[in-house]
mmCIF file of C-alpha atoms and ligand atoms in Angstrom:
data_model
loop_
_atom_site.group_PDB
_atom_site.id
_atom_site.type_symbol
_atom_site.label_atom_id
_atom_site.label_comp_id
_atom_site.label_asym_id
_atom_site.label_seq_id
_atom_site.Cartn_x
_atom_site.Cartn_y
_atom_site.Cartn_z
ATOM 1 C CA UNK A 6 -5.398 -18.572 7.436
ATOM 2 C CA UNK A 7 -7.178 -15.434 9.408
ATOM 3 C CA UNK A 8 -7.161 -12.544 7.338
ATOM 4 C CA UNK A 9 -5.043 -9.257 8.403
ATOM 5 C CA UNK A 10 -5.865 -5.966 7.966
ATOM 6 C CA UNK A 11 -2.892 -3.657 8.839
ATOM 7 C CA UNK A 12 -2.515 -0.206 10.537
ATOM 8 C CA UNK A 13 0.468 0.948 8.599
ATOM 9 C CA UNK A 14 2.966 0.312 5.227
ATOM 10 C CA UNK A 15 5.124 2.481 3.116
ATOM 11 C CA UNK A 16 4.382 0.458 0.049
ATOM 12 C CA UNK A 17 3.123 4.042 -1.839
ATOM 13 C CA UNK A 18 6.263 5.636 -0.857
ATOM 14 C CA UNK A 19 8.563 2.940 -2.510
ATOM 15 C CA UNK A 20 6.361 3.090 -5.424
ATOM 16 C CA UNK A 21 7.038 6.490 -5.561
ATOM 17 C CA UNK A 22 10.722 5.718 -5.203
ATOM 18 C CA UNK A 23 10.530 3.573 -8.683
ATOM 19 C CA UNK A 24 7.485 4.597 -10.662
ATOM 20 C CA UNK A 25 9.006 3.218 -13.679
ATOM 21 C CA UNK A 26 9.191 -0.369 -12.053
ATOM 22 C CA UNK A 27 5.837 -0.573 -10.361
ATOM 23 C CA UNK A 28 4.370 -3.124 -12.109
ATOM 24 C CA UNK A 29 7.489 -5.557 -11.354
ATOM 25 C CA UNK A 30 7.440 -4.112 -7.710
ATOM 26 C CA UNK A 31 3.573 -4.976 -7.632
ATOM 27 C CA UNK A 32 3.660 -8.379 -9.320
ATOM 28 C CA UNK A 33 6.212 -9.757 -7.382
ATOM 29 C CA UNK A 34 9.046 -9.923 -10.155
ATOM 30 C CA UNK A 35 11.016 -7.464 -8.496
ATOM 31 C CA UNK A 36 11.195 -9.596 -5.789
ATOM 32 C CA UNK A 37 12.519 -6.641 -3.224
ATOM 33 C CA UNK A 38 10.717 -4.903 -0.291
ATOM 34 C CA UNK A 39 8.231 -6.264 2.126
ATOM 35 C CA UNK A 40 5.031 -5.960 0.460
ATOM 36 C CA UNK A 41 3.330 -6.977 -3.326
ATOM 37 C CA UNK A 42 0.945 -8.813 -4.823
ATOM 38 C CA UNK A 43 1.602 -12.670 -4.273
ATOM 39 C CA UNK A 44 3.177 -12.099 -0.826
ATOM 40 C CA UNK A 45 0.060 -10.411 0.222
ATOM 41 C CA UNK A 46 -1.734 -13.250 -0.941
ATOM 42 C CA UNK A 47 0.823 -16.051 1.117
ATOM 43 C CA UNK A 48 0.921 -13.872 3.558
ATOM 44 C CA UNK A 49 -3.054 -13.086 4.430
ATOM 45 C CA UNK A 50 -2.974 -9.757 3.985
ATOM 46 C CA UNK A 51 -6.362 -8.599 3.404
ATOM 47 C CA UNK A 52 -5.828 -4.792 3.364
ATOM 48 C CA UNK A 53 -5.233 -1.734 5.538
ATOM 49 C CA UNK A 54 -3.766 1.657 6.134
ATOM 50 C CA UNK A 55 -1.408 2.729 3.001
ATOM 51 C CA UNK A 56 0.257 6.085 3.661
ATOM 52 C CA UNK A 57 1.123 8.929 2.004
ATOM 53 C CA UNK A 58 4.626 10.000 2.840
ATOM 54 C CA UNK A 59 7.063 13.096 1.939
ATOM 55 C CA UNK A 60 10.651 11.950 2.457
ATOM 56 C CA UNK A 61 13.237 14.691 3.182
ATOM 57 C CA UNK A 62 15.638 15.571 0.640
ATOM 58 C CA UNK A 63 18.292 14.011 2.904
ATOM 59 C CA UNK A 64 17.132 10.411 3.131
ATOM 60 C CA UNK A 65 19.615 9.478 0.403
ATOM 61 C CA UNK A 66 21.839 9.106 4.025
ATOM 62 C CA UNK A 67 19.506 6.146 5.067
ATOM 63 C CA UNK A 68 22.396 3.366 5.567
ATOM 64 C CA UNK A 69 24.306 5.518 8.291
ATOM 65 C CA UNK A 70 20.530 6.554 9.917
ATOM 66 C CA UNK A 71 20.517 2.720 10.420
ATOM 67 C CA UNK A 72 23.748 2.050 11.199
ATOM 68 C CA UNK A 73 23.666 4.658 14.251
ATOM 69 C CA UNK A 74 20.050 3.108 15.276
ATOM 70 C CA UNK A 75 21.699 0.034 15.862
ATOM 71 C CA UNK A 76 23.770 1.548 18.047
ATOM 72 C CA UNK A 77 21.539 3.230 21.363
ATOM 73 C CA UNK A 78 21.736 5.246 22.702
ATOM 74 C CA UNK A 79 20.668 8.084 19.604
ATOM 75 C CA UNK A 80 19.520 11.055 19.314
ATOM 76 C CA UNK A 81 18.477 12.238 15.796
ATOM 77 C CA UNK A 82 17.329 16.008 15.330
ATOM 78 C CA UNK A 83 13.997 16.951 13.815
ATOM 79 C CA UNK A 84 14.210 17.175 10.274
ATOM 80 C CA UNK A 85 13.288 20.606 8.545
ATOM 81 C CA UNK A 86 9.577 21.738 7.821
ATOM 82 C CA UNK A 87 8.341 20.689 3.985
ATOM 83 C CA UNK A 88 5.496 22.922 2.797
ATOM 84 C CA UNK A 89 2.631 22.159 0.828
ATOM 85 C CA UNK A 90 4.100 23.701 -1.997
ATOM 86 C CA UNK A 91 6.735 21.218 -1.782
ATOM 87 C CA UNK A 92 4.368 18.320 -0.532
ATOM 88 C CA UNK A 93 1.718 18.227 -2.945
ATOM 89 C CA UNK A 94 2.843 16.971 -5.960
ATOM 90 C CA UNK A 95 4.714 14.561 -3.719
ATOM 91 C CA UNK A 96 1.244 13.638 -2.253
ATOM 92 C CA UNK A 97 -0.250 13.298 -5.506
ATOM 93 C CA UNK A 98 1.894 11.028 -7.484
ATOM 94 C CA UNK A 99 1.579 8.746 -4.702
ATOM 95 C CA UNK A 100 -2.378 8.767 -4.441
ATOM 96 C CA UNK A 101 -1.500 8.401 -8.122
ATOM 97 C CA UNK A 102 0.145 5.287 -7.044
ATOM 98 C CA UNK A 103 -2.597 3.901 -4.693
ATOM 99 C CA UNK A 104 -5.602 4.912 -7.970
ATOM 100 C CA UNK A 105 -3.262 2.752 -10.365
ATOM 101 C CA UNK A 106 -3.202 -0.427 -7.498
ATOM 102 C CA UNK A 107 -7.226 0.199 -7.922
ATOM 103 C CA UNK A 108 -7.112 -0.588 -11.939
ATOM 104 C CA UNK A 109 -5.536 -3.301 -11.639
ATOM 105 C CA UNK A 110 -8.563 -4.815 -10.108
ATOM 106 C CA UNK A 111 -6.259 -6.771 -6.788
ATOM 107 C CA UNK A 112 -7.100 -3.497 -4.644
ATOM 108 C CA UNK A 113 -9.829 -1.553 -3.997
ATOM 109 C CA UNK A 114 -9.665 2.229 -2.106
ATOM 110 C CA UNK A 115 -12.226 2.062 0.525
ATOM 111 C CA UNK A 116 -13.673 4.887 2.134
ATOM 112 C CA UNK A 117 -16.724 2.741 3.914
ATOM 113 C CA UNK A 118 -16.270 -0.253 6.511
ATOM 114 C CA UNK A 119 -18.961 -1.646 4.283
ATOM 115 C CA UNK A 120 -16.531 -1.065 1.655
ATOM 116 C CA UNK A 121 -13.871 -2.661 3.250
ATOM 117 C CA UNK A 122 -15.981 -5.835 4.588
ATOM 118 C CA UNK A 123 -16.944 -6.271 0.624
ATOM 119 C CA UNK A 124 -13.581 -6.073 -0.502
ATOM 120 C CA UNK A 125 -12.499 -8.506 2.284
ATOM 121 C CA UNK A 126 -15.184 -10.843 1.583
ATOM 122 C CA UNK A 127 -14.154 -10.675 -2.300
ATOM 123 C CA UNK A 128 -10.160 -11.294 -1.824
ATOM 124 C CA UNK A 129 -9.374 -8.298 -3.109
ATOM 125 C CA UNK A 130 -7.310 -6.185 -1.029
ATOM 126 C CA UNK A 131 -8.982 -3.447 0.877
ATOM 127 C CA UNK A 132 -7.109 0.147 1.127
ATOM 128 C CA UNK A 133 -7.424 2.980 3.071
ATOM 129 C CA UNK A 134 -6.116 6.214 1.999
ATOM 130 C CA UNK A 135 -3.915 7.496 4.686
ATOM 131 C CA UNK A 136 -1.700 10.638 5.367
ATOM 132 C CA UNK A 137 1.763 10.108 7.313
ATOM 133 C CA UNK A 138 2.001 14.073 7.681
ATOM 134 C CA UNK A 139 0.065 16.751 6.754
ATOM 135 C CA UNK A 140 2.352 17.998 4.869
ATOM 136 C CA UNK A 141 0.440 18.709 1.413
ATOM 137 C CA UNK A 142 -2.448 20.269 3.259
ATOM 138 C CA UNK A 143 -2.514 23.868 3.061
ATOM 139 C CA UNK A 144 -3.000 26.518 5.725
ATOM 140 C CA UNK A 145 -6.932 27.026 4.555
ATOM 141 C CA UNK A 146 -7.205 23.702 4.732
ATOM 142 C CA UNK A 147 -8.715 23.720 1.187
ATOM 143 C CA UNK A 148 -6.673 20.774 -0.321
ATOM 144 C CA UNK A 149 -7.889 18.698 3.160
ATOM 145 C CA UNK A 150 -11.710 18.293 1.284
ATOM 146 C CA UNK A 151 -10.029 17.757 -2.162
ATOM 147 C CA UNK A 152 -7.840 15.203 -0.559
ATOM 148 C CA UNK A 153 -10.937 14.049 1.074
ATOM 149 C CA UNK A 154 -12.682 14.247 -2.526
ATOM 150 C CA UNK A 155 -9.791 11.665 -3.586
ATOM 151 C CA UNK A 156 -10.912 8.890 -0.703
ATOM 152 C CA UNK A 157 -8.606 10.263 1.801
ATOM 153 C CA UNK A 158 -10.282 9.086 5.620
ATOM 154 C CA UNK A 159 -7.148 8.653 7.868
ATOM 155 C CA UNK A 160 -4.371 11.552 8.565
ATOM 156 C CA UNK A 161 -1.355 11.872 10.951
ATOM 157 C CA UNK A 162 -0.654 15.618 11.633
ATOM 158 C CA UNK A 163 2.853 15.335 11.121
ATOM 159 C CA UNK A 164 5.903 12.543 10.702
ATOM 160 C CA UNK A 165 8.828 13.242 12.683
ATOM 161 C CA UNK A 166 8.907 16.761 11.668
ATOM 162 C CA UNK A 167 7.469 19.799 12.319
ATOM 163 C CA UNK A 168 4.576 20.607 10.126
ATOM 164 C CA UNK A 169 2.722 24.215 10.107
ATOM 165 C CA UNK A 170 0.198 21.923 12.340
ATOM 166 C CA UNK A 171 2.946 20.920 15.160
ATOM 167 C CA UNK A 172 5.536 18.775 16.145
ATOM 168 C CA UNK A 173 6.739 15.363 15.610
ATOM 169 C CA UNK A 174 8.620 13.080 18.215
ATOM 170 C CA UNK A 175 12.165 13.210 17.008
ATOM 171 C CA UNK A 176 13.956 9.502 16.814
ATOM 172 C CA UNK A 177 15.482 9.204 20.061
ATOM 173 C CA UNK A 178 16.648 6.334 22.484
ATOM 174 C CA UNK A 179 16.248 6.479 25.074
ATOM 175 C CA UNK A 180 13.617 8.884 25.961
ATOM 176 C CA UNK A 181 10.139 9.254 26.348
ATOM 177 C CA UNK A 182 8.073 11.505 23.905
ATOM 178 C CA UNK A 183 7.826 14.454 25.933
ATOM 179 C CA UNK A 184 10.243 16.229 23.384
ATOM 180 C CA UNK A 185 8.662 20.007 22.770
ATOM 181 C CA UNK A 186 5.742 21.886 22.092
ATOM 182 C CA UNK A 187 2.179 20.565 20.735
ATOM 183 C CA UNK A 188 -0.362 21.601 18.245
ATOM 184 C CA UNK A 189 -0.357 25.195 16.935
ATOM 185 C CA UNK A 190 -3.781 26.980 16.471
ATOM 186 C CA UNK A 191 -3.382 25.710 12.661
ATOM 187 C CA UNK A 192 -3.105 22.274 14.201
ATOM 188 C CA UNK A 193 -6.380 22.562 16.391
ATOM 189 C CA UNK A 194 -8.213 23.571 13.367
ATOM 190 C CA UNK A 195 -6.978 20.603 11.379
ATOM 191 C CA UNK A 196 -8.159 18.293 14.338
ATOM 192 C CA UNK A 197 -11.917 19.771 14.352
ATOM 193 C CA UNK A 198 -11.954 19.776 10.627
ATOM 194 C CA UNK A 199 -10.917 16.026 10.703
ATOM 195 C CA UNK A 200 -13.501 15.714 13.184
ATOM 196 C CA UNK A 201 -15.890 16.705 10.917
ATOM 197 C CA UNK A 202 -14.946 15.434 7.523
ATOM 198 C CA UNK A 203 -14.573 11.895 9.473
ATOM 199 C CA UNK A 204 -11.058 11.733 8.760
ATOM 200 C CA UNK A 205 -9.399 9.337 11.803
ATOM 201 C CA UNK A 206 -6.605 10.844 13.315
ATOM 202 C CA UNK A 207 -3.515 9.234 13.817
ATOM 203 C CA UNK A 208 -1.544 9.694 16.618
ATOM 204 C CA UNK A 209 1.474 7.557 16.155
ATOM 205 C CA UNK A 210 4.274 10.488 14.957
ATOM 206 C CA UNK A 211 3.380 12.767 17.448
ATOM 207 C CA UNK A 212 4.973 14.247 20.503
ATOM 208 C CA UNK A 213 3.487 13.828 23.960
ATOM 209 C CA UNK A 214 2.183 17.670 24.136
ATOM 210 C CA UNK A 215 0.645 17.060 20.573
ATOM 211 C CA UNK A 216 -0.714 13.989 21.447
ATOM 212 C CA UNK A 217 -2.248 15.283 24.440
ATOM 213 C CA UNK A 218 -3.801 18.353 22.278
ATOM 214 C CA UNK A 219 -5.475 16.159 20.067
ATOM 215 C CA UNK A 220 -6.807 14.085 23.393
ATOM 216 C CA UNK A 221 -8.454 17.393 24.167
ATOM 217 C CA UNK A 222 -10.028 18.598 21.275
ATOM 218 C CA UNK A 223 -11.043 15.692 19.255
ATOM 219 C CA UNK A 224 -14.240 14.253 18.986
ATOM 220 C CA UNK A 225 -13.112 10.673 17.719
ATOM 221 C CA UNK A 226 -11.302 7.807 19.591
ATOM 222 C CA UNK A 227 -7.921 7.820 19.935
ATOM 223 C CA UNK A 228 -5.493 6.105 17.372
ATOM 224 C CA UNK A 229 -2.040 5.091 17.212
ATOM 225 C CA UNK A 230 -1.686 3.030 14.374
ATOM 226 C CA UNK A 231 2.056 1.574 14.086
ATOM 227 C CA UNK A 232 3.809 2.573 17.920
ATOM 228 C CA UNK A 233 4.315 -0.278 20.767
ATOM 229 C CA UNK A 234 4.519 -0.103 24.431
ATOM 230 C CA UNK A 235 6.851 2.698 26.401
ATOM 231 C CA UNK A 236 7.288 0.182 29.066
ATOM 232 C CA UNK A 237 8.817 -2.573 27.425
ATOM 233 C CA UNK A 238 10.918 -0.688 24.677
ATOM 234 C CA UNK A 239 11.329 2.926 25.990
ATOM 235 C CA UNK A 240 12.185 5.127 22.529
ATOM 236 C CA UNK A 241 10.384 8.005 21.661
ATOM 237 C CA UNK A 242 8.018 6.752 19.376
ATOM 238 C CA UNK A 243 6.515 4.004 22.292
ATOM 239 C CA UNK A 244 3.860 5.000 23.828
ATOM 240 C CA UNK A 245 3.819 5.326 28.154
ATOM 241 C CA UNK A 246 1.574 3.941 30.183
ATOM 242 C CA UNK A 247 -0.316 7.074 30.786
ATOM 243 C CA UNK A 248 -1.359 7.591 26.902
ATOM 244 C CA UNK A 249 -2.528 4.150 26.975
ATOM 245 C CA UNK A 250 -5.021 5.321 29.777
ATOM 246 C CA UNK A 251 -6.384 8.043 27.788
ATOM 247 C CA UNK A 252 -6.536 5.815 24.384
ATOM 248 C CA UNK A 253 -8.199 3.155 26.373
ATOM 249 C CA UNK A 254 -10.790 6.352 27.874
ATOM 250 C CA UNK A 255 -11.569 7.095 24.734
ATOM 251 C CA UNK A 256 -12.435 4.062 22.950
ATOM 252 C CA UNK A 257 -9.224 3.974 20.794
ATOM 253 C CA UNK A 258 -6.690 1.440 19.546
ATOM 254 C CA UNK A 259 -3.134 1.028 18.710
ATOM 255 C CA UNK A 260 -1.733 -1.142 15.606
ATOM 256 C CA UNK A 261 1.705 -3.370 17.226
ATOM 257 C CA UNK A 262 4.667 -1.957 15.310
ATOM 258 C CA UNK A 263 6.581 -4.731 13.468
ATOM 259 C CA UNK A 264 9.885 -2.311 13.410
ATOM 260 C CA UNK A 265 12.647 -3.708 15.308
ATOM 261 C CA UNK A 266 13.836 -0.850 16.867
ATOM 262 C CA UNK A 267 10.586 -0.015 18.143
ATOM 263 C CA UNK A 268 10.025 -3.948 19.680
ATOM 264 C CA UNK A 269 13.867 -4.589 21.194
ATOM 265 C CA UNK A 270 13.779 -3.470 24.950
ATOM 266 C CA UNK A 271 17.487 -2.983 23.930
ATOM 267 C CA UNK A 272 16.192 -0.450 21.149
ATOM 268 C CA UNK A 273 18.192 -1.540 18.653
ATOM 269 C CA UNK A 274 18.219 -1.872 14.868
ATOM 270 C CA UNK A 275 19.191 -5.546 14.417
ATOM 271 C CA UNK A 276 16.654 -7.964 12.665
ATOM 272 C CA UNK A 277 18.610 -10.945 15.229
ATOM 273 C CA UNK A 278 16.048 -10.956 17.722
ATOM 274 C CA UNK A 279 13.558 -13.494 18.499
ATOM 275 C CA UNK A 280 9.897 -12.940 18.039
ATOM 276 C CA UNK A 281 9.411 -12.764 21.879
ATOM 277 C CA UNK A 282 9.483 -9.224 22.188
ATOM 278 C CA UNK A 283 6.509 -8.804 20.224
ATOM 279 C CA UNK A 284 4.089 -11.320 22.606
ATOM 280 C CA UNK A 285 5.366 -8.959 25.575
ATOM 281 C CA UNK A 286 4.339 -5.500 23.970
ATOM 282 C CA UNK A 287 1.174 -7.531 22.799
ATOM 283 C CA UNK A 288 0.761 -8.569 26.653
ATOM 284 C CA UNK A 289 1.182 -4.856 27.971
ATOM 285 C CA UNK A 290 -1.172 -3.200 25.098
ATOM 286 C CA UNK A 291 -3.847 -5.640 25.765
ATOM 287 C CA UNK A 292 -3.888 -5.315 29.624
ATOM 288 C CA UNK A 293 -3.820 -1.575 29.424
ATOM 289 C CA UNK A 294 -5.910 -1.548 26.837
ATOM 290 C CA UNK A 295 -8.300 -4.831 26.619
ATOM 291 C CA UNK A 296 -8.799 -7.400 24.039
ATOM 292 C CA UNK A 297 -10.782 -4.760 21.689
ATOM 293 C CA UNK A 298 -8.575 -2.177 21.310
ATOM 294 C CA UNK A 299 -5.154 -3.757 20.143
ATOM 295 C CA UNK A 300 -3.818 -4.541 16.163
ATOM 296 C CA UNK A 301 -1.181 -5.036 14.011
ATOM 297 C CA UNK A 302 0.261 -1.953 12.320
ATOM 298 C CA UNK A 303 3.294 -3.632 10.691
ATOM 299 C CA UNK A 304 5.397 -0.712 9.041
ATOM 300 C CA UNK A 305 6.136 -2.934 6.020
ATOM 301 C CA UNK A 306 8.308 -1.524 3.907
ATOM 302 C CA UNK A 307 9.083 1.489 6.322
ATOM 303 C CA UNK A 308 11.205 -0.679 8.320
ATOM 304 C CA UNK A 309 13.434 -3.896 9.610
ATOM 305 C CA UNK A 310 11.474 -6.772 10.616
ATOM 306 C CA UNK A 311 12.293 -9.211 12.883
ATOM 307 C CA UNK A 312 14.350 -11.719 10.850
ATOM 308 C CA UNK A 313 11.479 -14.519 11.427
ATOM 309 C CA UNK A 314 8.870 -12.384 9.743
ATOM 310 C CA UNK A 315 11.057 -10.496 7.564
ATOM 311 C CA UNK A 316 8.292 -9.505 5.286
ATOM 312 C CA UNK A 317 4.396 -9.758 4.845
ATOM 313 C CA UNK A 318 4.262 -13.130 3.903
ATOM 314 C CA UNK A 319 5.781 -13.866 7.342
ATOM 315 C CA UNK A 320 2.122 -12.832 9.330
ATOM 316 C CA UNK A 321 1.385 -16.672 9.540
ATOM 317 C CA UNK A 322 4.145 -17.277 11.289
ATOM 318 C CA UNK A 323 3.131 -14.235 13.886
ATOM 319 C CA UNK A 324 -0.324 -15.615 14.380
ATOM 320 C CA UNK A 325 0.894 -19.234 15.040
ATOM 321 C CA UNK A 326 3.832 -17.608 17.629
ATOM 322 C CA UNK A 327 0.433 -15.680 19.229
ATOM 323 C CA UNK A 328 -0.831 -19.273 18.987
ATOM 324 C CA UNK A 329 0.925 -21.184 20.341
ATOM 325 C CA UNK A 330 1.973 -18.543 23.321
ATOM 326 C CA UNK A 331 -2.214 -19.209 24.408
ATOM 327 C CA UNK A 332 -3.755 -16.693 22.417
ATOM 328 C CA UNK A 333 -6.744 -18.365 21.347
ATOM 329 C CA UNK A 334 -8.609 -18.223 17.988
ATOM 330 C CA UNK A 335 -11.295 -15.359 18.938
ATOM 331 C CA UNK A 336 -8.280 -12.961 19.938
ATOM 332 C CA UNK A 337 -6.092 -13.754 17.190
ATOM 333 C CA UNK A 338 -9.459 -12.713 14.876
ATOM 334 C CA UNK A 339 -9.880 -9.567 16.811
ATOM 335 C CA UNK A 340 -5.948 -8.477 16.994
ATOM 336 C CA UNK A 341 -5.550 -9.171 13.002
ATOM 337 C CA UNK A 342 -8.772 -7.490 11.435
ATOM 338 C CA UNK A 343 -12.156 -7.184 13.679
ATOM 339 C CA UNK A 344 -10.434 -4.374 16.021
ATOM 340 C CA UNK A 345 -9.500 -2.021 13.730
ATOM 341 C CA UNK A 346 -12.668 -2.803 11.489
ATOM 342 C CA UNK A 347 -14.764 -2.245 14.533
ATOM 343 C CA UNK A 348 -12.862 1.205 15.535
ATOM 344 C CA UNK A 349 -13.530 2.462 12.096
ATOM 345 C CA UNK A 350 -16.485 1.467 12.496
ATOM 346 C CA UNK A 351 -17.145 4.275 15.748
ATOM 347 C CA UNK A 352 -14.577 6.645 14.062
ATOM 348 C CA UNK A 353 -16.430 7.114 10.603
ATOM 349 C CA UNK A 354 -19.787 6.778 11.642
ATOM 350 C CA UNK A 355 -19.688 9.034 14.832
HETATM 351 ZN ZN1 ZN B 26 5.816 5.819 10.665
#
C-alpha cells in the first residue's frame, strides 16, 4: 500500500463539534465521518494538513446549503467577518484537539519534514498544524508567533469569508474566482510575516485578486492545497488555467480536492458519480503543472466524496483507479506523499 500524506481534512473541526465523544470518534467506535484511527490505518493514510476552522454561527442550516449545491447553478453570499475575539478560543480548543491526538501516541504534530519523514517511517501519523482562516490572528499579529509557538507552519488567510486580511471566494457555480477585492494592507503584512516565520501559505479559499496579491509579495512557492482544475469543473473555488501558470512559475503545488462538487464538470453535490472525473482534473493539473507539483488534498470530513471512496479508507481504491488508468508506480509515489514532502521541503527551509 503507498503511503498518503494529505493536503487538507476537517477532522479538528468535527472534534470540536463533539468534544465529549472524541475518543469514540478517534477509535473508530463512533463509526461516523470520514476520518479516525483504524480507517487511517486501512486506508494508508500516513498524515497531512489538519486545519483549524471557525464555523459561522449559521452552519446549523448545512442540509439546505447542500441541498441547493446539488442543484447549479448557486450563488451563496459571503458569510459575515468573525474576529479574533470570537476566533480564538475557537482556535484553541481545536489545537487542543490536535495536542490530545499527540498523547495518544497514533499522531505526532510535526513542524520539520525530518519530523514528518520520522513519523512516516514509524507508522505513526504525521500532522501538520494548519489554519483554514486567519481568523484568531490578531491585527498585531502577536497571536501569529504564539500560534507559531504551538507548531502552527501552514495558514490560509481566510475561508470563504472576509477576514481583516481579505477576501474569500464566495461558493458559486458557475463562475470563476474573480469575485472582489484582494488583500488589505493587514493582509500584505500577514503574507511577509508568514514569509518569515516559515509559515506556508495556502491559497486554496482565496479570491483571484487575493490570490494574485499573495503571488506578488510572497517569498515562498505557491500552494493550493484542496482546489481542482477551473477547466474541467468551472466553480469558484477551481482554479483557471492562468493561476496554474503562476503556481507552476513559482515552484508550487496543488492537493486534488476529493469534494464532489468541486470534481463534477456538472458542479453538483451528488456522491453518484464515477471516479472518472478525478483522473481528468489529475490529467489537467499535471500537464499544467508537471509530475512534481500535483497531490491529494482530500477534504475528508469537510465534504461529500465520491460514493466509491466515500471515506479515507477508500484511497486504495483511488491509487489502483490512477493505476490502472497508466499511472505508473513512481507517479502514484510522488502524487500521494513525495510532492508535498518535497514542497515543504523548499517552503520551510527557504
Ligand atoms: Zn476548505
Amino acid at each position: 500500500m503507498i503511503p498518503v500524506f494529505d493536503g487538507h481534512n476537517d477532522l479538528l473541526y468535527r472534534l470540536n463539534a463533539a468534544p465529549d465523544r472524541r475518543d469514540a470518534i478517534w477509535d473508530g467506535t463512533d463509526g461516523k465521518g470520514q476520518l479516525d484511527l483504524p480507517r487511517m490505518r486501512a486506508g494508508g493514510f500516513a498524515g497531512g494538513f489538519f486545519a483549524v476552522y471557525v464555523p459561522s454561527p449559521h452552519e446549523v442550516d448545512a442540509p439546505d446549503f447542500l441541498s441547493q449545491m446539488d442543484n447549479p447553478p448557486y450563488d451563496f453570499p459571503l458569510d459575515a467577518l468573525i474576529d479574533h475575539t470570537a476566533g480564538q478560543p475557537v482556535a484553541l480548543a481545536q489545537i487542543g484537539h490536535l495536542k490530545w491526538l499527540g498523547r495518544s501516541g497514533a499522531l505526532a504534530i510535526c513542524k520539520t519534514t525530518a519530523e514528518i519523514r520520522s513519523a512516516m517511517a514509524a507508522g505513526t501519523i504525521a500532522a501538520i498544524l494548519h489554519f483554514e482562516g486567519a481568523e484568531a490572528v490578531d491585527p498585531s499579529l502577536d497571536a501569529l508567533h504564539s500560534f507559531h509557538a504551538m507548531g502552527l507552519r501552514s495558514l490560509g488567510p481566510v475561508w470563504s469569508r472576509p477576514t481583516i486580511f481579505g477576501n474569500g471566494v464566495p461558493f458559486r457555480y458557475p463562475s470563476t474566482g474573480d469575485t472582489g477585492p484582494g488583500l488589505t494592507d493587514l493582509g500584505k503584512r500577514l503574507v511577509a510575516e508568514c514569509n518569515a516565520l516559515h509559515i506556508m501559505l495556502d491559497l486554496s479559499h482565496l479570491n483571484a485578486a487575493g490570490f494574485n496579491d499573495v503571488a506578488q509579495i510572497s517569498t515562498s512557492p505557491l500552494v493550493a492545497t484542496h482546489s481542482n482544475a477551473h477547466a474541467i469543473c468551472p466553480g469558484s473555488r477551481n482554479l483557471t488555467d492562468r493561476q496554474l501558470g503562476q503556481i507552476k512559475d513559482s515552484g508550487g503545488m496543488v492537493g486534488l480536492n476529493f469534494a464532489t462538487c468541486f470534481l463534477r464538470p456538472d458542479g453538483r453535490e451528488s456522491p453518484d458519480m464515477p471516479l472518472d472525473p478525478m483522473l481528468r482534473h489529475l490529467d489537467h493539473l499535471i500537464a499544467a503543472l508537471g509530475e512534481d507539483h500535483v497531490g491529494f488534498g482530500s477534504d475528508f470530513d469537510g465534504a461529500t466524496m465520491p460514493k466509491d471512496i466515500r471515506d479515507v479508507g477508500g484511497l486504495p481504491v483511488l491509487l489502483a483507479a490512477l493505476a490502472g488508468y497508466g499511472y505508473n508506480d513512481a507517479l502514484l509515489h510522488k502524487l500521494a506523499h513525495q510532492n508535498w514532502l518535497a514542497l515543504l521541503d523548499r517552503t520551510w527551509a527557504a
